[in-house]
Amino acid sequence: MTRFWVGGYGADMDGDAEGIGYLAVDDGRGPSTLRWRGVAAPVASPSWLAAHPSLDVVYAALEGAGAVQAFARAGETTLRALGPALPAGDSVCHLAVSPVGRALIASCYGDGRVVRFGIAADGSLVAAAPDKAAALRAALFGEEAEEQRDAAAASDPHPTPAGEEPRVSHAHAAVFLPDGRIATTDLGFDLVRIWRPSTTGLTIDHEVVLPRGTGPRHMVLHPSGHLHVVTEYSCEVFTLAAARDGRWGLVSATPASPIAQIGTDFPAELAVARDGHTLYTALRGSNTLAALRVKDSGGAVEPFALADSGVDWPRHHLVHEGVLLVAGQRSGTVSAVDLDERTGAPREVRHVTPAPTPTVILPMR
């Protein structure tokens, strides 16, 4: 049986989810047997889930509580809390785990914070450690020890037009880069920020400024080394590349779909096919799935197919064994959409199953 953890919005976020749930597909019988099977761990609004790369541990962003928490597998379909929930920031909405499982990056939509947590050998989260220099000063001179400093707050690189209110920072996603640095999106300030890990958490390396009002939301790192970024407000996919000096910059941009309507459609997730030839995004509003072909060795993309998502408000999707699984936040359903074996284009909706206010789907180990 193939299983998936499912995160969702609970009562504190006007949803129906009672915690981390799970879906399952009967092996050998295909996506038409996809069913909601119950709650694995009762917890409030685990709106994003991320897996440890080698341990059977799942991390949840508890968006309403502004906290993150680790959960370890306790049975075939149950999870147990691996330590208490730790505060992160207002409306924490995304988590990324380092490839070696030593750090977790939390992105907070409400206050724009980007927070780095350590991960212990058993997979549990480690609260921010005191600054070593400050701790030494405290021991020698009686000064008060400082907690690890937050990552530097973003500032709006675009001038505010006369008569408009200043904009607000909205951190939204993070990706670990091959050289150990971290890229994060700031949807509110139209930034992709590049960070270096430091003894005090994260230090800003440089920023890539995108056009005002685009709203960079989620990213995928392509096998070619390019970074593809989907924008929530302008319905585009931007492609970034690193120069020889390590600085990232914009190399191409394309509409997510030729029929996307700005102000009506709001792209959500961005996923890449295993062979790297196709990207998929979903348009909340028209409730469609857009497929984009990857060109120029990863340096550009172009839309080539569009299909019905089978759900209302497709918040998240993933590619799994020839289908796209799509979480419909407003419809309270998950759909399975066939993919064309030759072209990768989304085709018909094969199956839809109820699920309480789903916002993210994560394959189980």
mmCIF file of C-alpha atoms in Angstrom:
data_model
loop_
_atom_site.group_PDB
_atom_site.id
_atom_site.type_symbol
_atom_site.label_atom_id
_atom_site.label_comp_id
_atom_site.label_asym_id
_atom_site.label_seq_id
_atom_site.Cartn_x
_atom_site.Cartn_y
_atom_site.Cartn_z
ATOM 1 C CA MET A 1 0.000 0.000 0.000
ATOM 2 C CA THR A 2 1.378 3.400 -1.021
ATOM 3 C CA ARG A 3 0.769 6.070 1.612
ATOM 4 C CA PHE A 4 0.995 9.837 1.907
ATOM 5 C CA TRP A 5 0.986 12.186 4.876
ATOM 6 C CA VAL A 6 -1.433 15.091 4.428
ATOM 7 C CA GLY A 7 -1.290 18.471 6.127
ATOM 8 C CA GLY A 8 -4.231 20.828 6.339
ATOM 9 C CA TYR A 9 -5.956 23.745 7.998
ATOM 10 C CA GLY A 10 -7.774 23.076 11.263
ATOM 11 C CA ALA A 11 -10.294 25.042 13.287
ATOM 12 C CA ASP A 12 -7.783 27.772 14.177
ATOM 13 C CA MET A 13 -7.404 28.475 10.439
ATOM 14 C CA ASP A 14 -11.089 28.015 9.492
ATOM 15 C CA GLY A 15 -10.551 24.476 8.270
ATOM 16 C CA ASP A 16 -11.696 20.930 9.041
ATOM 17 C CA ALA A 17 -8.389 19.084 9.477
ATOM 18 C CA GLU A 18 -7.817 17.527 12.897
ATOM 19 C CA GLY A 19 -4.077 17.044 12.418
ATOM 20 C CA ILE A 20 -1.632 15.304 10.110
ATOM 21 C CA GLY A 21 -3.672 12.768 8.186
ATOM 22 C CA TYR A 22 -2.838 10.100 5.677
ATOM 23 C CA LEU A 23 -3.981 8.912 2.281
ATOM 24 C CA ALA A 24 -3.350 5.484 0.843
ATOM 25 C CA VAL A 25 -3.466 3.762 -2.550
ATOM 26 C CA ASP A 26 -3.983 0.014 -2.753
ATOM 27 C CA ASP A 27 -0.891 -1.416 -4.449
ATOM 28 C CA GLY A 28 -1.561 -2.792 -7.887
ATOM 29 C CA ARG A 29 -4.961 -1.122 -8.148
ATOM 30 C CA GLY A 30 -3.911 2.391 -9.107
ATOM 31 C CA PRO A 31 -4.909 5.926 -8.122
ATOM 32 C CA SER A 32 -8.632 5.094 -8.273
ATOM 33 C CA THR A 33 -8.199 3.487 -4.830
ATOM 34 C CA LEU A 34 -6.766 6.665 -3.273
ATOM 35 C CA ARG A 35 -8.624 7.224 0.003
ATOM 36 C CA TRP A 36 -8.415 9.357 3.142
ATOM 37 C CA ARG A 37 -7.606 6.854 5.920
ATOM 38 C CA GLY A 38 -7.611 8.952 9.100
ATOM 39 C CA VAL A 39 -5.528 11.138 11.435
ATOM 40 C CA ALA A 40 -1.927 10.167 12.162
ATOM 41 C CA ALA A 41 -1.142 12.907 14.696
ATOM 42 C CA PRO A 42 -3.664 15.328 16.223
ATOM 43 C CA VAL A 43 -2.198 18.837 15.939
ATOM 44 C CA ALA A 44 -3.546 22.272 14.988
ATOM 45 C CA SER A 45 -3.222 23.329 11.322
ATOM 46 C CA PRO A 46 -0.093 21.503 10.068
ATOM 47 C CA SER A 47 -0.266 23.451 6.805
ATOM 48 C CA TRP A 48 3.162 22.373 5.486
ATOM 49 C CA LEU A 49 5.085 19.134 5.946
ATOM 50 C CA ALA A 50 8.711 18.261 5.208
ATOM 51 C CA ALA A 51 10.577 14.978 5.626
ATOM 52 C CA HIS A 52 13.984 14.219 7.120
ATOM 53 C CA PRO A 53 16.265 12.863 4.352
ATOM 54 C CA SER A 54 17.224 9.663 6.180
ATOM 55 C CA LEU A 55 15.100 9.290 9.334
ATOM 56 C CA ASP A 56 11.409 8.442 9.570
ATOM 57 C CA VAL A 57 10.665 11.929 10.878
ATOM 58 C CA VAL A 58 8.225 14.541 9.592
ATOM 59 C CA TYR A 59 8.321 18.270 10.370
ATOM 60 C CA ALA A 60 5.129 20.322 10.473
ATOM 61 C CA ALA A 61 4.575 24.059 10.158
ATOM 62 C CA LEU A 62 1.764 24.848 12.608
ATOM 63 C CA GLU A 63 0.662 27.966 10.784
ATOM 64 C CA GLY A 64 -1.985 29.246 13.190
ATOM 65 C CA ALA A 65 0.271 28.777 16.217
ATOM 66 C CA GLY A 66 3.353 30.216 14.514
ATOM 67 C CA ALA A 67 5.377 27.162 15.544
ATOM 68 C CA VAL A 68 7.195 24.128 14.123
ATOM 69 C CA GLN A 69 7.213 20.589 15.478
ATOM 70 C CA ALA A 70 8.876 17.266 14.690
ATOM 71 C CA PHE A 71 7.005 13.941 14.561
ATOM 72 C CA ALA A 72 8.457 10.425 14.433
ATOM 73 C CA ARG A 73 6.755 7.360 12.990
ATOM 74 C CA ALA A 74 5.122 5.393 15.811
ATOM 75 C CA GLY A 75 3.378 2.752 13.717
ATOM 76 C CA GLU A 76 2.268 2.020 10.176
ATOM 77 C CA THR A 77 0.032 5.067 10.067
ATOM 78 C CA THR A 78 0.658 6.988 13.282
ATOM 79 C CA LEU A 79 3.083 9.705 14.330
ATOM 80 C CA ARG A 80 4.222 10.809 17.774
ATOM 81 C CA ALA A 81 5.515 14.209 18.755
ATOM 82 C CA LEU A 82 9.306 14.281 18.889
ATOM 83 C CA GLY A 83 9.671 17.096 21.372
ATOM 84 C CA PRO A 84 7.524 20.176 21.930
ATOM 85 C CA ALA A 85 6.443 22.699 19.328
ATOM 86 C CA LEU A 86 8.998 25.517 18.987
ATOM 87 C CA PRO A 87 8.073 29.121 18.161
ATOM 88 C CA ALA A 88 9.050 30.268 14.679
ATOM 89 C CA GLY A 89 7.091 33.351 13.585
ATOM 90 C CA ASP A 90 3.736 34.689 12.518
ATOM 91 C CA SER A 91 1.959 32.362 10.053
ATOM 92 C CA VAL A 92 4.870 30.000 9.419
ATOM 93 C CA CYS A 93 3.927 28.496 6.060
ATOM 94 C CA HIS A 94 6.879 26.517 4.659
ATOM 95 C CA LEU A 95 9.715 24.294 5.869
ATOM 96 C CA ALA A 96 12.855 23.061 4.111
ATOM 97 C CA VAL A 97 15.254 20.433 5.493
ATOM 98 C CA SER A 98 18.941 20.392 4.568
ATOM 99 C CA PRO A 99 20.098 17.471 2.377
ATOM 100 C CA VAL A 100 22.135 16.002 5.269
ATOM 101 C CA GLY A 101 19.362 16.510 7.813
ATOM 102 C CA ARG A 102 21.199 18.936 10.101
ATOM 103 C CA ALA A 103 19.078 22.082 9.719
ATOM 104 C CA LEU A 104 15.526 23.221 9.048
ATOM 105 C CA ILE A 105 14.513 26.567 7.549
ATOM 106 C CA ALA A 106 11.095 27.978 8.458
ATOM 107 C CA SER A 107 9.549 30.737 6.331
ATOM 108 C CA CYS A 108 6.948 32.943 8.018
ATOM 109 C CA TYR A 109 4.384 34.680 5.856
ATOM 110 C CA GLY A 110 2.947 36.950 8.552
ATOM 111 C CA ASP A 111 6.080 38.759 9.711
ATOM 112 C CA GLY A 112 8.583 37.880 6.969
ATOM 113 C CA ARG A 113 10.906 36.013 9.331
ATOM 114 C CA VAL A 114 13.270 33.318 8.077
ATOM 115 C CA VAL A 115 14.321 31.097 10.973
ATOM 116 C CA ARG A 116 16.982 28.383 11.079
ATOM 117 C CA PHE A 117 16.598 25.464 13.517
ATOM 118 C CA GLY A 118 19.133 22.756 14.203
ATOM 119 C CA ILE A 119 18.216 19.075 13.894
ATOM 120 C CA ALA A 120 19.574 16.577 16.436
ATOM 121 C CA ALA A 121 20.816 13.080 15.621
ATOM 122 C CA ASP A 122 17.400 11.578 16.430
ATOM 123 C CA GLY A 123 15.640 14.078 14.163
ATOM 124 C CA SER A 124 14.285 16.315 16.905
ATOM 125 C CA LEU A 125 14.414 20.074 16.499
ATOM 126 C CA VAL A 126 16.946 22.133 18.418
ATOM 127 C CA ALA A 127 15.912 25.551 19.665
ATOM 128 C CA ALA A 128 18.059 28.536 18.745
ATOM 129 C CA ALA A 129 21.402 28.246 20.529
ATOM 130 C CA PRO A 130 22.949 31.172 22.446
ATOM 131 C CA ASP A 131 25.556 33.174 20.600
ATOM 132 C CA LYS A 132 28.907 31.737 21.738
ATOM 133 C CA ALA A 133 30.687 35.071 21.930
ATOM 134 C CA ALA A 134 27.837 36.564 23.941
ATOM 135 C CA ALA A 135 27.838 33.554 26.238
ATOM 136 C CA LEU A 136 31.579 34.000 26.863
ATOM 137 C CA ARG A 137 31.117 37.693 27.618
ATOM 138 C CA ALA A 138 28.332 36.806 30.011
ATOM 139 C CA ALA A 139 30.563 34.320 31.836
ATOM 140 C CA LEU A 140 33.539 36.712 32.062
ATOM 141 C CA PHE A 141 31.853 40.040 32.602
ATOM 142 C CA GLY A 142 28.368 39.238 33.840
ATOM 143 C CA GLU A 143 26.643 40.429 30.668
ATOM 144 C CA GLU A 144 23.300 38.952 29.724
ATOM 145 C CA ALA A 145 23.702 36.176 27.134
ATOM 146 C CA GLU A 146 21.902 36.807 23.843
ATOM 147 C CA GLU A 147 19.835 34.228 22.054
ATOM 148 C CA GLN A 148 20.778 33.357 18.481
ATOM 149 C CA ARG A 149 19.910 36.329 16.308
ATOM 150 C CA ASP A 150 17.124 36.160 13.754
ATOM 151 C CA ALA A 151 18.028 36.285 10.084
ATOM 152 C CA ALA A 152 18.233 39.845 8.809
ATOM 153 C CA ALA A 153 14.834 41.309 8.021
ATOM 154 C CA ALA A 154 14.111 42.174 4.402
ATOM 155 C CA SER A 155 13.539 45.716 3.209
ATOM 156 C CA ASP A 156 11.509 46.672 0.175
ATOM 157 C CA PRO A 157 13.886 47.384 -2.735
ATOM 158 C CA HIS A 158 11.118 49.082 -4.697
ATOM 159 C CA PRO A 159 10.015 52.647 -3.959
ATOM 160 C CA THR A 160 6.487 53.071 -2.612
ATOM 161 C CA PRO A 161 4.318 55.063 -5.032
ATOM 162 C CA ALA A 162 2.832 58.269 -3.670
ATOM 163 C CA GLY A 163 -0.406 57.668 -1.821
ATOM 164 C CA GLU A 164 0.214 53.960 -1.225
ATOM 165 C CA GLU A 165 0.884 52.298 2.107
ATOM 166 C CA PRO A 166 4.326 50.688 2.568
ATOM 167 C CA ARG A 167 4.349 47.006 1.727
ATOM 168 C CA VAL A 168 4.935 44.170 4.206
ATOM 169 C CA SER A 169 7.516 41.379 4.020
ATOM 170 C CA HIS A 170 6.086 37.877 3.437
ATOM 171 C CA ALA A 171 8.684 35.082 3.486
ATOM 172 C CA HIS A 172 7.169 32.105 1.718
ATOM 173 C CA ALA A 173 9.581 29.286 0.834
ATOM 174 C CA ALA A 174 13.175 28.069 1.063
ATOM 175 C CA VAL A 175 15.447 25.821 -1.002
ATOM 176 C CA PHE A 176 18.892 24.496 -0.069
ATOM 177 C CA LEU A 177 21.368 25.169 -2.871
ATOM 178 C CA PRO A 178 24.122 22.718 -3.906
ATOM 179 C CA ASP A 179 26.896 24.864 -2.375
ATOM 180 C CA GLY A 180 25.258 24.907 1.084
ATOM 181 C CA ARG A 181 23.648 28.304 0.769
ATOM 182 C CA ILE A 182 19.883 28.779 1.054
ATOM 183 C CA ALA A 183 17.487 30.618 -1.241
ATOM 184 C CA THR A 184 14.243 32.069 0.136
ATOM 185 C CA THR A 185 11.369 33.932 -1.472
ATOM 186 C CA ASP A 186 9.825 37.117 -0.125
ATOM 187 C CA LEU A 187 6.409 37.402 -1.736
ATOM 188 C CA GLY A 188 5.710 40.810 -0.197
ATOM 189 C CA PHE A 189 8.919 42.515 -1.371
ATOM 190 C CA ASP A 190 9.456 40.621 -4.677
ATOM 191 C CA LEU A 191 12.796 39.174 -3.633
ATOM 192 C CA VAL A 192 14.748 35.964 -3.825
ATOM 193 C CA ARG A 193 17.240 36.150 -0.955
ATOM 194 C CA ILE A 194 20.449 34.084 -0.836
ATOM 195 C CA TRP A 195 21.756 33.193 2.656
ATOM 196 C CA ARG A 196 24.912 31.677 4.123
ATOM 197 C CA PRO A 197 24.665 29.533 7.276
ATOM 198 C CA SER A 198 26.584 31.105 10.138
ATOM 199 C CA THR A 199 27.245 30.483 13.822
ATOM 200 C CA THR A 200 24.340 32.795 14.607
ATOM 201 C CA GLY A 201 21.846 31.281 12.184
ATOM 202 C CA LEU A 202 21.741 32.845 8.719
ATOM 203 C CA THR A 203 23.661 35.718 7.146
ATOM 204 C CA ILE A 204 22.429 37.411 3.991
ATOM 205 C CA ASP A 205 24.749 36.909 1.023
ATOM 206 C CA HIS A 206 22.893 38.834 -1.674
ATOM 207 C CA GLU A 207 19.423 39.378 -3.095
ATOM 208 C CA VAL A 208 17.816 39.007 -6.513
ATOM 209 C CA VAL A 209 15.260 41.768 -7.041
ATOM 210 C CA LEU A 210 12.281 40.779 -9.193
ATOM 211 C CA PRO A 211 9.836 43.229 -10.791
ATOM 212 C CA ARG A 212 7.497 44.987 -8.389
ATOM 213 C CA GLY A 213 4.192 43.236 -7.810
ATOM 214 C CA THR A 214 5.197 39.793 -9.098
ATOM 215 C CA GLY A 215 4.974 37.993 -5.733
ATOM 216 C CA PRO A 216 7.548 35.142 -5.824
ATOM 217 C CA ARG A 217 5.998 32.226 -3.934
ATOM 218 C CA HIS A 218 7.539 28.768 -4.365
ATOM 219 C CA MET A 219 10.673 27.389 -6.035
ATOM 220 C CA VAL A 220 12.204 24.206 -7.368
ATOM 221 C CA LEU A 221 15.881 23.522 -7.952
ATOM 222 C CA HIS A 222 16.196 21.947 -11.400
ATOM 223 C CA PRO A 223 18.723 19.127 -11.999
ATOM 224 C CA SER A 224 20.576 21.552 -14.310
ATOM 225 C CA GLY A 225 21.284 23.809 -11.329
ATOM 226 C CA HIS A 226 18.796 26.496 -12.349
ATOM 227 C CA LEU A 227 16.264 27.784 -9.842
ATOM 228 C CA HIS A 228 12.687 28.111 -11.093
ATOM 229 C CA VAL A 229 10.390 30.471 -9.164
ATOM 230 C CA VAL A 230 6.619 30.726 -9.585
ATOM 231 C CA THR A 231 4.972 34.078 -8.844
ATOM 232 C CA GLU A 232 1.597 34.332 -7.136
ATOM 233 C CA TYR A 233 0.577 37.783 -8.377
ATOM 234 C CA SER A 234 1.935 38.031 -11.929
ATOM 235 C CA CYS A 235 1.361 34.361 -12.878
ATOM 236 C CA GLU A 236 4.896 33.851 -14.177
ATOM 237 C CA VAL A 237 7.797 31.442 -13.837
ATOM 238 C CA PHE A 238 11.190 33.117 -13.409
ATOM 239 C CA THR A 239 14.400 31.179 -13.998
ATOM 240 C CA LEU A 240 17.525 32.111 -12.019
ATOM 241 C CA ALA A 241 21.111 30.959 -12.513
ATOM 242 C CA ALA A 242 24.345 31.401 -10.574
ATOM 243 C CA ALA A 243 27.242 33.242 -12.198
ATOM 244 C CA ARG A 244 30.881 32.249 -11.761
ATOM 245 C CA ASP A 245 31.214 34.583 -8.778
ATOM 246 C CA GLY A 246 28.341 32.767 -7.046
ATOM 247 C CA ARG A 247 25.814 35.559 -7.422
ATOM 248 C CA TRP A 248 22.398 34.517 -8.672
ATOM 249 C CA GLY A 249 20.536 36.476 -11.328
ATOM 250 C CA LEU A 250 17.469 36.339 -13.530
ATOM 251 C CA VAL A 251 17.980 34.650 -16.917
ATOM 252 C CA SER A 252 14.429 34.211 -18.237
ATOM 253 C CA ALA A 253 10.730 34.719 -17.471
ATOM 254 C CA THR A 254 7.560 33.314 -18.998
ATOM 255 C CA PRO A 255 3.824 33.299 -18.257
ATOM 256 C CA ALA A 256 2.756 30.256 -16.276
ATOM 257 C CA SER A 257 -0.088 29.829 -18.757
ATOM 258 C CA PRO A 258 -1.213 31.843 -21.790
ATOM 259 C CA ILE A 259 -4.758 32.024 -20.383
ATOM 260 C CA ALA A 260 -3.822 32.960 -16.788
ATOM 261 C CA GLN A 261 -5.675 36.062 -15.641
ATOM 262 C CA ILE A 262 -3.743 38.305 -13.262
ATOM 263 C CA GLY A 263 -5.878 39.150 -10.252
ATOM 264 C CA THR A 264 -8.062 36.092 -10.803
ATOM 265 C CA ASP A 265 -5.519 33.278 -10.989
ATOM 266 C CA PHE A 266 -2.952 32.770 -8.243
ATOM 267 C CA PRO A 267 -0.277 30.106 -8.894
ATOM 268 C CA ALA A 268 0.571 27.979 -5.874
ATOM 269 C CA GLU A 269 3.023 25.076 -5.960
ATOM 270 C CA LEU A 270 5.738 24.396 -8.547
ATOM 271 C CA ALA A 271 6.807 20.784 -9.123
ATOM 272 C CA VAL A 272 9.306 19.203 -11.486
ATOM 273 C CA ALA A 273 9.008 15.830 -13.207
ATOM 274 C CA ARG A 274 11.609 13.249 -12.272
ATOM 275 C CA ASP A 275 13.263 13.454 -15.695
ATOM 276 C CA GLY A 276 13.484 17.246 -15.366
ATOM 277 C CA HIS A 277 11.751 17.874 -18.678
ATOM 278 C CA THR A 278 8.509 19.321 -17.305
ATOM 279 C CA LEU A 279 7.390 21.756 -14.612
ATOM 280 C CA TYR A 280 3.859 21.842 -13.221
ATOM 281 C CA THR A 281 2.071 24.687 -11.496
ATOM 282 C CA ALA A 282 -1.552 25.071 -10.435
ATOM 283 C CA LEU A 283 -3.696 28.169 -10.902
ATOM 284 C CA ARG A 284 -5.972 28.842 -7.970
ATOM 285 C CA GLY A 285 -8.972 30.648 -9.408
ATOM 286 C CA SER A 286 -9.419 28.865 -12.726
ATOM 287 C CA ASN A 287 -8.478 25.675 -10.822
ATOM 288 C CA THR A 288 -6.286 24.443 -13.640
ATOM 289 C CA LEU A 289 -2.934 22.693 -13.944
ATOM 290 C CA ALA A 290 -0.338 24.194 -16.269
ATOM 291 C CA ALA A 291 2.565 22.208 -17.703
ATOM 292 C CA LEU A 292 5.735 23.978 -18.835
ATOM 293 C CA ARG A 293 8.475 22.439 -20.968
ATOM 294 C CA VAL A 294 12.046 22.986 -19.763
ATOM 295 C CA LYS A 295 14.348 24.288 -22.511
ATOM 296 C CA ASP A 296 17.912 25.487 -23.044
ATOM 297 C CA SER A 297 19.440 23.012 -20.582
ATOM 298 C CA GLY A 298 17.210 24.318 -17.809
ATOM 299 C CA GLY A 299 17.664 28.008 -18.591
ATOM 300 C CA ALA A 300 14.138 28.657 -19.881
ATOM 301 C CA VAL A 301 10.627 27.214 -19.790
ATOM 302 C CA GLU A 302 7.532 27.537 -21.971
ATOM 303 C CA PRO A 303 3.915 26.582 -21.240
ATOM 304 C CA PHE A 304 2.533 23.858 -23.490
ATOM 305 C CA ALA A 305 -0.506 22.249 -21.845
ATOM 306 C CA LEU A 306 -3.387 23.053 -19.511
ATOM 307 C CA ALA A 307 -5.911 20.785 -17.802
ATOM 308 C CA ASP A 308 -8.602 20.760 -15.150
ATOM 309 C CA SER A 309 -7.229 20.101 -11.643
ATOM 310 C CA GLY A 310 -10.380 18.348 -10.447
ATOM 311 C CA VAL A 311 -10.418 20.393 -7.218
ATOM 312 C CA ASP A 312 -11.255 23.865 -5.946
ATOM 313 C CA TRP A 313 -8.263 26.049 -4.999
ATOM 314 C CA PRO A 314 -5.377 23.664 -5.841
ATOM 315 C CA ARG A 315 -3.003 24.547 -3.005
ATOM 316 C CA HIS A 316 -0.348 21.868 -3.531
ATOM 317 C CA HIS A 317 0.501 19.050 -5.917
ATOM 318 C CA LEU A 318 3.183 16.443 -6.492
ATOM 319 C CA VAL A 319 4.222 14.073 -9.251
ATOM 320 C CA HIS A 320 3.822 10.412 -8.312
ATOM 321 C CA GLU A 321 4.111 7.413 -10.640
ATOM 322 C CA GLY A 322 2.558 8.930 -13.719
ATOM 323 C CA VAL A 323 -0.078 11.081 -12.022
ATOM 324 C CA LEU A 324 -0.336 14.462 -10.328
ATOM 325 C CA LEU A 325 -1.871 14.355 -6.864
ATOM 326 C CA VAL A 326 -3.554 17.703 -6.200
ATOM 327 C CA ALA A 327 -4.728 19.044 -2.819
ATOM 328 C CA GLY A 328 -7.900 21.156 -3.145
ATOM 329 C CA GLN A 329 -8.026 23.424 -0.119
ATOM 330 C CA ARG A 330 -11.539 24.802 -0.636
ATOM 331 C CA SER A 331 -13.160 21.671 -2.048
ATOM 332 C CA GLY A 332 -11.795 19.443 0.726
ATOM 333 C CA THR A 333 -10.619 16.905 -1.826
ATOM 334 C CA VAL A 334 -7.507 15.382 -3.385
ATOM 335 C CA SER A 335 -7.502 14.517 -7.074
ATOM 336 C CA ALA A 336 -5.367 12.185 -9.168
ATOM 337 C CA VAL A 337 -4.715 13.602 -12.660
ATOM 338 C CA ASP A 338 -3.203 11.397 -15.353
ATOM 339 C CA LEU A 339 -0.013 12.507 -17.102
ATOM 340 C CA ASP A 340 0.704 11.694 -20.731
ATOM 341 C CA GLU A 341 3.548 9.157 -20.774
ATOM 342 C CA ARG A 342 5.155 10.693 -23.851
ATOM 343 C CA THR A 343 4.746 14.444 -23.388
ATOM 344 C CA GLY A 344 4.169 14.806 -19.639
ATOM 345 C CA ALA A 345 1.014 16.866 -20.251
ATOM 346 C CA PRO A 346 -1.762 16.596 -17.629
ATOM 347 C CA ARG A 347 -4.811 14.828 -18.997
ATOM 348 C CA GLU A 348 -8.097 13.723 -17.447
ATOM 349 C CA VAL A 349 -8.969 13.607 -13.764
ATOM 350 C CA ARG A 350 -8.859 9.925 -12.898
ATOM 351 C CA HIS A 351 -10.102 10.050 -9.317
ATOM 352 C CA VAL A 352 -11.155 12.445 -6.530
ATOM 353 C CA THR A 353 -11.331 11.582 -2.833
ATOM 354 C CA PRO A 354 -12.500 13.648 0.161
ATOM 355 C CA ALA A 355 -9.827 15.007 2.536
ATOM 356 C CA PRO A 356 -10.280 17.663 5.257
ATOM 357 C CA THR A 357 -9.029 21.092 4.035
ATOM 358 C CA PRO A 358 -5.795 19.681 2.527
ATOM 359 C CA THR A 359 -2.863 22.036 1.967
ATOM 360 C CA VAL A 360 0.122 19.716 1.378
ATOM 361 C CA ILE A 361 0.793 16.085 0.414
ATOM 362 C CA LEU A 362 4.014 14.303 1.421
ATOM 363 C CA PRO A 363 4.958 10.732 0.380
ATOM 364 C CA MET A 364 5.630 8.371 3.300
ATOM 365 C CA ARG A 365 8.846 6.393 3.437
#
